[in-house]
Amino acid sequence: MDDGVYFMKADLVGDRGAEMTSLQARQMVRDAVDDGGFKRKPEVRPNCVRIFYEKGYHVDMPVYRKVEENGTTVYELASSSGWKRSDARDVTKWFDDARSNSNDGAQLRRLVREIKKFARSRTSWSGSILSGFGITALVVDCQRLNANREDRALYDTMKAVRDRLNYNLVVAHPVTPNDFITSGSDDAKARMLRDKLSQALTWLAPLFETDCTRSQALDCWDKVYNTTYFSERGEDEARAAASYAAPIATSAALIGLESYAGAAVSSSGGGRHA
Amino acid sequence: MPNVAGFGALGFERAIVRLEAALREHLPAPHRRLTTEEVKAAYPSRSFERGWRIDMLCSDDVTRQIDLLVTRAFPAGYPRTALVNPPDMLTWPHVERDGILCLLPVLAEVDAEDPGQVGLNLIGRSARLIEELLVGDIVERDFREEFLTYWFYASDVRTKVTSLIDPVCPSRKIRVWRGEDMVVAGENEAQLNHWLVNRFGKRSGKKTFHTESAAFLWLPQPPLPSDYPQTGADLIALATSAGEVDAAILADVAGAHHKDVLVLIGAEGRGGAGLVAATTTAARKISSRDGHVEKPLTKGFTAAGMPPAIAAARVYSAARVLKSEVSRADAAWVHGRGKDPRTARLLAKQITVIGGGAIGSSVTARLVRAGVGTSHIVDPQDFDWPNIGRHELGASSVGKNKAFELAARFSQDFPHLAITGHNVGAQRLIDGYEDLLANSDLIIATTGSWDAEGALNRWHVVNGRKVPILYGWTEKHAAAGHAVLIEVKGGCLRCGMSPTGTPTFKASLWADGQNTVEEPSCGNHFTPYGAVELGHVVDVIAETALGALLDPPLASRHHIWLTGTARLEAEGAMWTDNVTLLGEDLAVGQKILSRDWPARECPACALAEDALIAAE
């Protein structure tokens, strides 16, 4: 959860004394944070100002105004559809409450991170898949905890989210009444998350086969996360447990590898010439 | 990391994991993963990214280490292996200066989808190579058989000598031309000058290419690295090892010119003869600080008064020699790398190509590449912009005579061949160039003009058809191509033509009956087709030409290339009965048909009878 920038409504006045639009407010913040030192300039996004850091990550800075209404204070977000009732702190409170209400708040937080990580595992999905906030809302709704098995909890939660999206692609905003994270009843980003989760569940199918080895299981998770992290870990474990026949290999033993792996190298080539 | 070879950063990491798993599973003893710093430090001139070190107990009870190394492109390409702490360079063959082992020939391929197996295989090959080197049987053998490679490792200059000589015994005097950035050696003045004029054009005014004597030393067997000459004295010793006569040739060249000597050294390696070069440096001028220039070679003598024996002794002294590689540019090497048995025969052949248009230029290009020694190209027309799309020439030839330009282009690209252009028409050729025609081994006519080819045919039959003539043309849209080879027996060209030059055997029938398109000018017709479609037609004509030169048929033959039937029908045409009656399956098309070109009582053949009567 990122911090926001808060202004008194009365202070947000444009050049001619008119009330600042939500876009002007975001542009003003964008100009303020841009000290000229960024390689990629900060950008105005639909619901925030995004600041890019060289290491590849970014920080979203939502812009709010404080409005006094009948003696109470409400907060409005500078969004692409104008000033909208919203407050990041409400969202933070919502997630804190969700963790408190969960049987295992720590695992819930991890599940959110794990599924977000999956959604960001391919650069080609970037911008086409449901936002992190949408994923958080879905995971809170569909959490399937398992105190002993993180992998099981993750698989079950992925499946529950996928099933929920199969049933309905609409994701409501958890805090702002009558507001939605998705747009319409067939939101393309939610649909993509659903389809990619379905694909991942297919990749994970070998986990449930009786003869599935640890190495195969690690490969499954590598495929889901588009990484070598799991198999590298497995390789490190295997290396630590390896018991070698000899402290040093003889040349004769190594020469035998040539014929053992003979099919992998063709000295005479493929017979295609150009 | 860039997406190298389609695998990308993740593919690289996955391949590494699989390789490490394979090493762990199949190596009988532990191996060590090298740090990036170790890899970079051990192989600074290479772009290796990861490495693993394997200890190996060899048959001599010495433990040696093999490194397995990969670049960022892995698993594309293949891993390299190295012998850690290798012996000095050129102690063992197949071991480079930094220990990298040369295991695979250039054409080898590896399974990039199974990087673990590839790594294991190469470790096995490395172990085997090291053991073979320890036994020693291959050391001298491979140094000799692959001496070009090891001479390259020992070379002092990167500029290669270009050689036109025939690399065969015996040792002999040759000639050399030294240009600013090129040194060319030839058998004699005439060959060298011919090549240089073709390659670089004639020199302005009375200038000529200055050539000098050089030596060719043929060795009974390739030298070992320990024999490689470091000084002039080593060079004369190497020549003496071949024979006193060989050494005398080197001495002669040095004694005659009082200059440094280029010595080409030839020997029979694996796969044929190889050439390397060494140049003496004793005659290099020395400039002192006071501007005085010393000529150490002639010191104490006038140029004319220097005894040859002293000149030779000074040239082949303790002064260094510079070793360099040789690029063979002799005809036998250019055309088939010395392995094509047809090359010598083709080099002795002479062709005359009448018509340097789209077909003629490309047929000539193929035959020149095939190694036909002498070519005459005949065409009276200038090259123009519309020709560019399907011709061997390009924009730089626009406005210039086609025959001259083709001859100039091919001569420059194939300077060892003899290629001449003639800016004349077919009629003038028949009337004034009979010797050219009569001395040809094959005449190729690709004019598409009955006026020209009818006249050529009459000359042919009257002169007894001693020289075969190949006529080539294409039908509309290059839907079919024809190669008609007229030999002594069988029909003459007219036997298969109407009085106005329409072939009696046509392959394609066009609905509109129109075979040509007009330009908006008086009488200018052409048929539209592209270089790609024309390529098939050119090929069938060129192949027929090659057959006529190397293995001529007994009687006149006709080869027809047919385009794809689908393409023909899409253009609104169909095959004629001529083709369908040949009984071929034309469902697909794209085939070559062959038939006799039969004789009949034609007016041209009657001329031959008249000529015989007149001769009596």
PDB file of N, CA, C and O in Angstrom, chain B residues 286-315:
ATOM      1  N   ILE B 286      67.008   1.099 -42.687  1.00  0.00           N
ATOM      2  CA  ILE B 286      67.050   1.572 -41.299  1.00  0.00           C
ATOM      3  C   ILE B 286      67.294   3.068 -41.337  1.00  0.00           C
ATOM      4  O   ILE B 286      68.289   3.527 -41.927  1.00  0.00           O
ATOM      5  N   SER B 287      66.401   3.831 -40.743  1.00  0.00           N
ATOM      6  CA  SER B 287      66.579   5.293 -40.709  1.00  0.00           C
ATOM      7  C   SER B 287      67.175   5.680 -39.364  1.00  0.00           C
ATOM      8  O   SER B 287      66.660   5.317 -38.302  1.00  0.00           O
ATOM      9  N   SER B 288      68.316   6.438 -39.409  1.00  0.00           N
ATOM     10  CA  SER B 288      68.910   6.901 -38.150  1.00  0.00           C
ATOM     11  C   SER B 288      68.354   8.272 -37.809  1.00  0.00           C
ATOM     12  O   SER B 288      67.641   8.893 -38.603  1.00  0.00           O
ATOM     13  N   ARG B 289      68.690   8.749 -36.621  1.00  0.00           N
ATOM     14  CA  ARG B 289      68.120  10.017 -36.138  1.00  0.00           C
ATOM     15  C   ARG B 289      68.536  11.213 -36.989  1.00  0.00           C
ATOM     16  O   ARG B 289      67.814  12.175 -37.112  1.00  0.00           O
ATOM     17  N   ASP B 290      69.738  11.115 -37.544  1.00  0.00           N
ATOM     18  CA  ASP B 290      70.224  12.265 -38.321  1.00  0.00           C
ATOM     19  C   ASP B 290      69.684  12.244 -39.752  1.00  0.00           C
ATOM     20  O   ASP B 290      70.141  12.998 -40.602  1.00  0.00           O
ATOM     21  N   GLY B 291      68.720  11.380 -39.990  1.00  0.00           N
ATOM     22  CA  GLY B 291      68.107  11.360 -41.317  1.00  0.00           C
ATOM     23  C   GLY B 291      68.818  10.426 -42.280  1.00  0.00           C
ATOM     24  O   GLY B 291      68.390  10.238 -43.407  1.00  0.00           O
ATOM     25  N   HIS B 292      69.951   9.860 -41.822  1.00  0.00           N
ATOM     26  CA  HIS B 292      70.694   8.952 -42.697  1.00  0.00           C
ATOM     27  C   HIS B 292      69.940   7.617 -42.817  1.00  0.00           C
ATOM     28  O   HIS B 292      69.488   7.070 -41.819  1.00  0.00           O
ATOM     29  N   VAL B 293      69.825   7.141 -44.046  1.00  0.00           N
ATOM     30  CA  VAL B 293      69.122   5.882 -44.265  1.00  0.00           C
ATOM     31  C   VAL B 293      70.144   4.797 -44.602  1.00  0.00           C
ATOM     32  O   VAL B 293      70.945   4.963 -45.520  1.00  0.00           O
ATOM     33  N   GLU B 294      70.110   3.744 -43.838  1.00  0.00           N
ATOM     34  CA  GLU B 294      71.033   2.638 -44.103  1.00  0.00           C
ATOM     35  C   GLU B 294      70.326   1.520 -44.845  1.00  0.00           C
ATOM     36  O   GLU B 294      69.154   1.226 -44.589  1.00  0.00           O
ATOM     37  N   LYS B 295      71.050   0.913 -45.791  1.00  0.00           N
ATOM     38  CA  LYS B 295      70.498  -0.247 -46.490  1.00  0.00           C
ATOM     39  C   LYS B 295      71.392  -1.438 -46.130  1.00  0.00           C
ATOM     40  O   LYS B 295      72.414  -1.670 -46.786  1.00  0.00           O
ATOM     41  N   PRO B 296      71.051  -2.153 -45.071  1.00  0.00           N
ATOM     42  CA  PRO B 296      71.960  -3.181 -44.566  1.00  0.00           C
ATOM     43  C   PRO B 296      72.258  -4.281 -45.578  1.00  0.00           C
ATOM     44  O   PRO B 296      73.331  -4.871 -45.545  1.00  0.00           O
ATOM     45  N   LEU B 297      71.341  -4.521 -46.489  1.00  0.00           N
ATOM     46  CA  LEU B 297      71.534  -5.640 -47.409  1.00  0.00           C
ATOM     47  C   LEU B 297      72.658  -5.353 -48.410  1.00  0.00           C
ATOM     48  O   LEU B 297      73.479  -6.217 -48.717  1.00  0.00           O
ATOM     49  N   THR B 298      72.710  -4.095 -48.889  1.00  0.00           N
ATOM     50  CA  THR B 298      73.698  -3.768 -49.930  1.00  0.00           C
ATOM     51  C   THR B 298      74.908  -3.035 -49.372  1.00  0.00           C
ATOM     52  O   THR B 298      75.747  -2.548 -50.128  1.00  0.00           O
ATOM     53  N   LYS B 299      74.998  -2.939 -48.064  1.00  0.00           N
ATOM     54  CA  LYS B 299      76.078  -2.181 -47.437  1.00  0.00           C
ATOM     55  C   LYS B 299      77.446  -2.657 -47.958  1.00  0.00           C
ATOM     56  O   LYS B 299      77.727  -3.854 -47.942  1.00  0.00           O
ATOM     57  N   GLY B 300      78.239  -1.680 -48.424  1.00  0.00           N
ATOM     58  CA  GLY B 300      79.576  -2.007 -48.899  1.00  0.00           C
ATOM     59  C   GLY B 300      79.638  -2.331 -50.379  1.00  0.00           C
ATOM     60  O   GLY B 300      80.711  -2.581 -50.916  1.00  0.00           O
ATOM     61  N   PHE B 301      78.511  -2.333 -51.029  1.00  0.00           N
ATOM     62  CA  PHE B 301      78.484  -2.674 -52.466  1.00  0.00           C
ATOM     63  C   PHE B 301      77.603  -1.679 -53.207  1.00  0.00           C
ATOM     64  O   PHE B 301      76.659  -1.128 -52.646  1.00  0.00           O
ATOM     65  N   THR B 302      77.926  -1.486 -54.488  1.00  0.00           N
ATOM     66  CA  THR B 302      76.963  -0.817 -55.359  1.00  0.00           C
ATOM     67  C   THR B 302      75.924  -1.873 -55.723  1.00  0.00           C
ATOM     68  O   THR B 302      76.192  -3.083 -55.634  1.00  0.00           O
ATOM     69  N   ALA B 303      74.763  -1.397 -56.159  1.00  0.00           N
ATOM     70  CA  ALA B 303      73.692  -2.341 -56.479  1.00  0.00           C
ATOM     71  C   ALA B 303      74.145  -3.333 -57.546  1.00  0.00           C
ATOM     72  O   ALA B 303      73.844  -4.520 -57.477  1.00  0.00           O
ATOM     73  N   ALA B 304      74.896  -2.811 -58.530  1.00  0.00           N
ATOM     74  CA  ALA B 304      75.291  -3.683 -59.635  1.00  0.00           C
ATOM     75  C   ALA B 304      76.447  -4.601 -59.256  1.00  0.00           C
ATOM     76  O   ALA B 304      76.591  -5.689 -59.806  1.00  0.00           O
ATOM     77  N   GLY B 305      77.246  -4.132 -58.309  1.00  0.00           N
ATOM     78  CA  GLY B 305      78.469  -4.871 -58.028  1.00  0.00           C
ATOM     79  C   GLY B 305      78.359  -5.882 -56.925  1.00  0.00           C
ATOM     80  O   GLY B 305      79.356  -6.484 -56.511  1.00  0.00           O
ATOM     81  N   MET B 306      77.181  -6.110 -56.424  1.00  0.00           N
ATOM     82  CA  MET B 306      77.032  -7.010 -55.294  1.00  0.00           C
ATOM     83  C   MET B 306      76.949  -8.471 -55.760  1.00  0.00           C
ATOM     84  O   MET B 306      76.067  -8.828 -56.544  1.00  0.00           O
ATOM     85  N   PRO B 307      77.844  -9.290 -55.302  1.00  0.00           N
ATOM     86  CA  PRO B 307      77.781 -10.697 -55.719  1.00  0.00           C
ATOM     87  C   PRO B 307      76.487 -11.368 -55.223  1.00  0.00           C
ATOM     88  O   PRO B 307      76.082 -11.157 -54.075  1.00  0.00           O
ATOM     89  N   PRO B 308      75.849 -12.155 -56.086  1.00  0.00           N
ATOM     90  CA  PRO B 308      74.596 -12.818 -55.700  1.00  0.00           C
ATOM     91  C   PRO B 308      74.731 -13.678 -54.437  1.00  0.00           C
ATOM     92  O   PRO B 308      73.820 -13.735 -53.624  1.00  0.00           O
ATOM     93  N   ALA B 309      75.855 -14.329 -54.285  1.00  0.00           N
ATOM     94  CA  ALA B 309      76.023 -15.215 -53.124  1.00  0.00           C
ATOM     95  C   ALA B 309      75.988 -14.421 -51.825  1.00  0.00           C
ATOM     96  O   ALA B 309      75.423 -14.868 -50.816  1.00  0.00           O
ATOM     97  N   ILE B 310      76.569 -13.208 -51.858  1.00  0.00           N
ATOM     98  CA  ILE B 310      76.575 -12.378 -50.647  1.00  0.00           C
ATOM     99  C   ILE B 310      75.158 -11.859 -50.371  1.00  0.00           C
ATOM    100  O   ILE B 310      74.691 -11.840 -49.234  1.00  0.00           O
ATOM    101  N   ALA B 311      74.467 -11.477 -51.445  1.00  0.00           N
ATOM    102  CA  ALA B 311      73.094 -10.998 -51.284  1.00  0.00           C
ATOM    103  C   ALA B 311      72.229 -12.091 -50.649  1.00  0.00           C
ATOM    104  O   ALA B 311      71.475 -11.843 -49.709  1.00  0.00           O
ATOM    105  N   ALA B 312      72.398 -13.309 -51.157  1.00  0.00           N
ATOM    106  CA  ALA B 312      71.604 -14.416 -50.621  1.00  0.00           C
ATOM    107  C   ALA B 312      71.955 -14.678 -49.160  1.00  0.00           C
ATOM    108  O   ALA B 312      71.085 -14.894 -48.321  1.00  0.00           O
ATOM    109  N   ALA B 313      73.251 -14.644 -48.862  1.00  0.00           N
ATOM    110  CA  ALA B 313      73.679 -14.903 -47.472  1.00  0.00           C
ATOM    111  C   ALA B 313      73.098 -13.850 -46.531  1.00  0.00           C
ATOM    112  O   ALA B 313      72.719 -14.152 -45.399  1.00  0.00           O
ATOM    113  N   ARG B 314      73.056 -12.600 -47.000  1.00  0.00           N
ATOM    114  CA  ARG B 314      72.523 -11.538 -46.135  1.00  0.00           C
ATOM    115  C   ARG B 314      70.997 -11.647 -45.986  1.00  0.00           C
ATOM    116  O   ARG B 314      70.454 -11.392 -44.923  1.00  0.00           O
ATOM    117  N   VAL B 315      70.330 -11.983 -47.090  1.00  0.00           N
ATOM    118  CA  VAL B 315      68.853 -12.113 -47.009  1.00  0.00           C
ATOM    119  C   VAL B 315      68.474 -13.222 -46.024  1.00  0.00           C
ATOM    120  O   VAL B 315      67.591 -13.064 -45.170  1.00  0.00           O
TER     121      VAL B 315
END
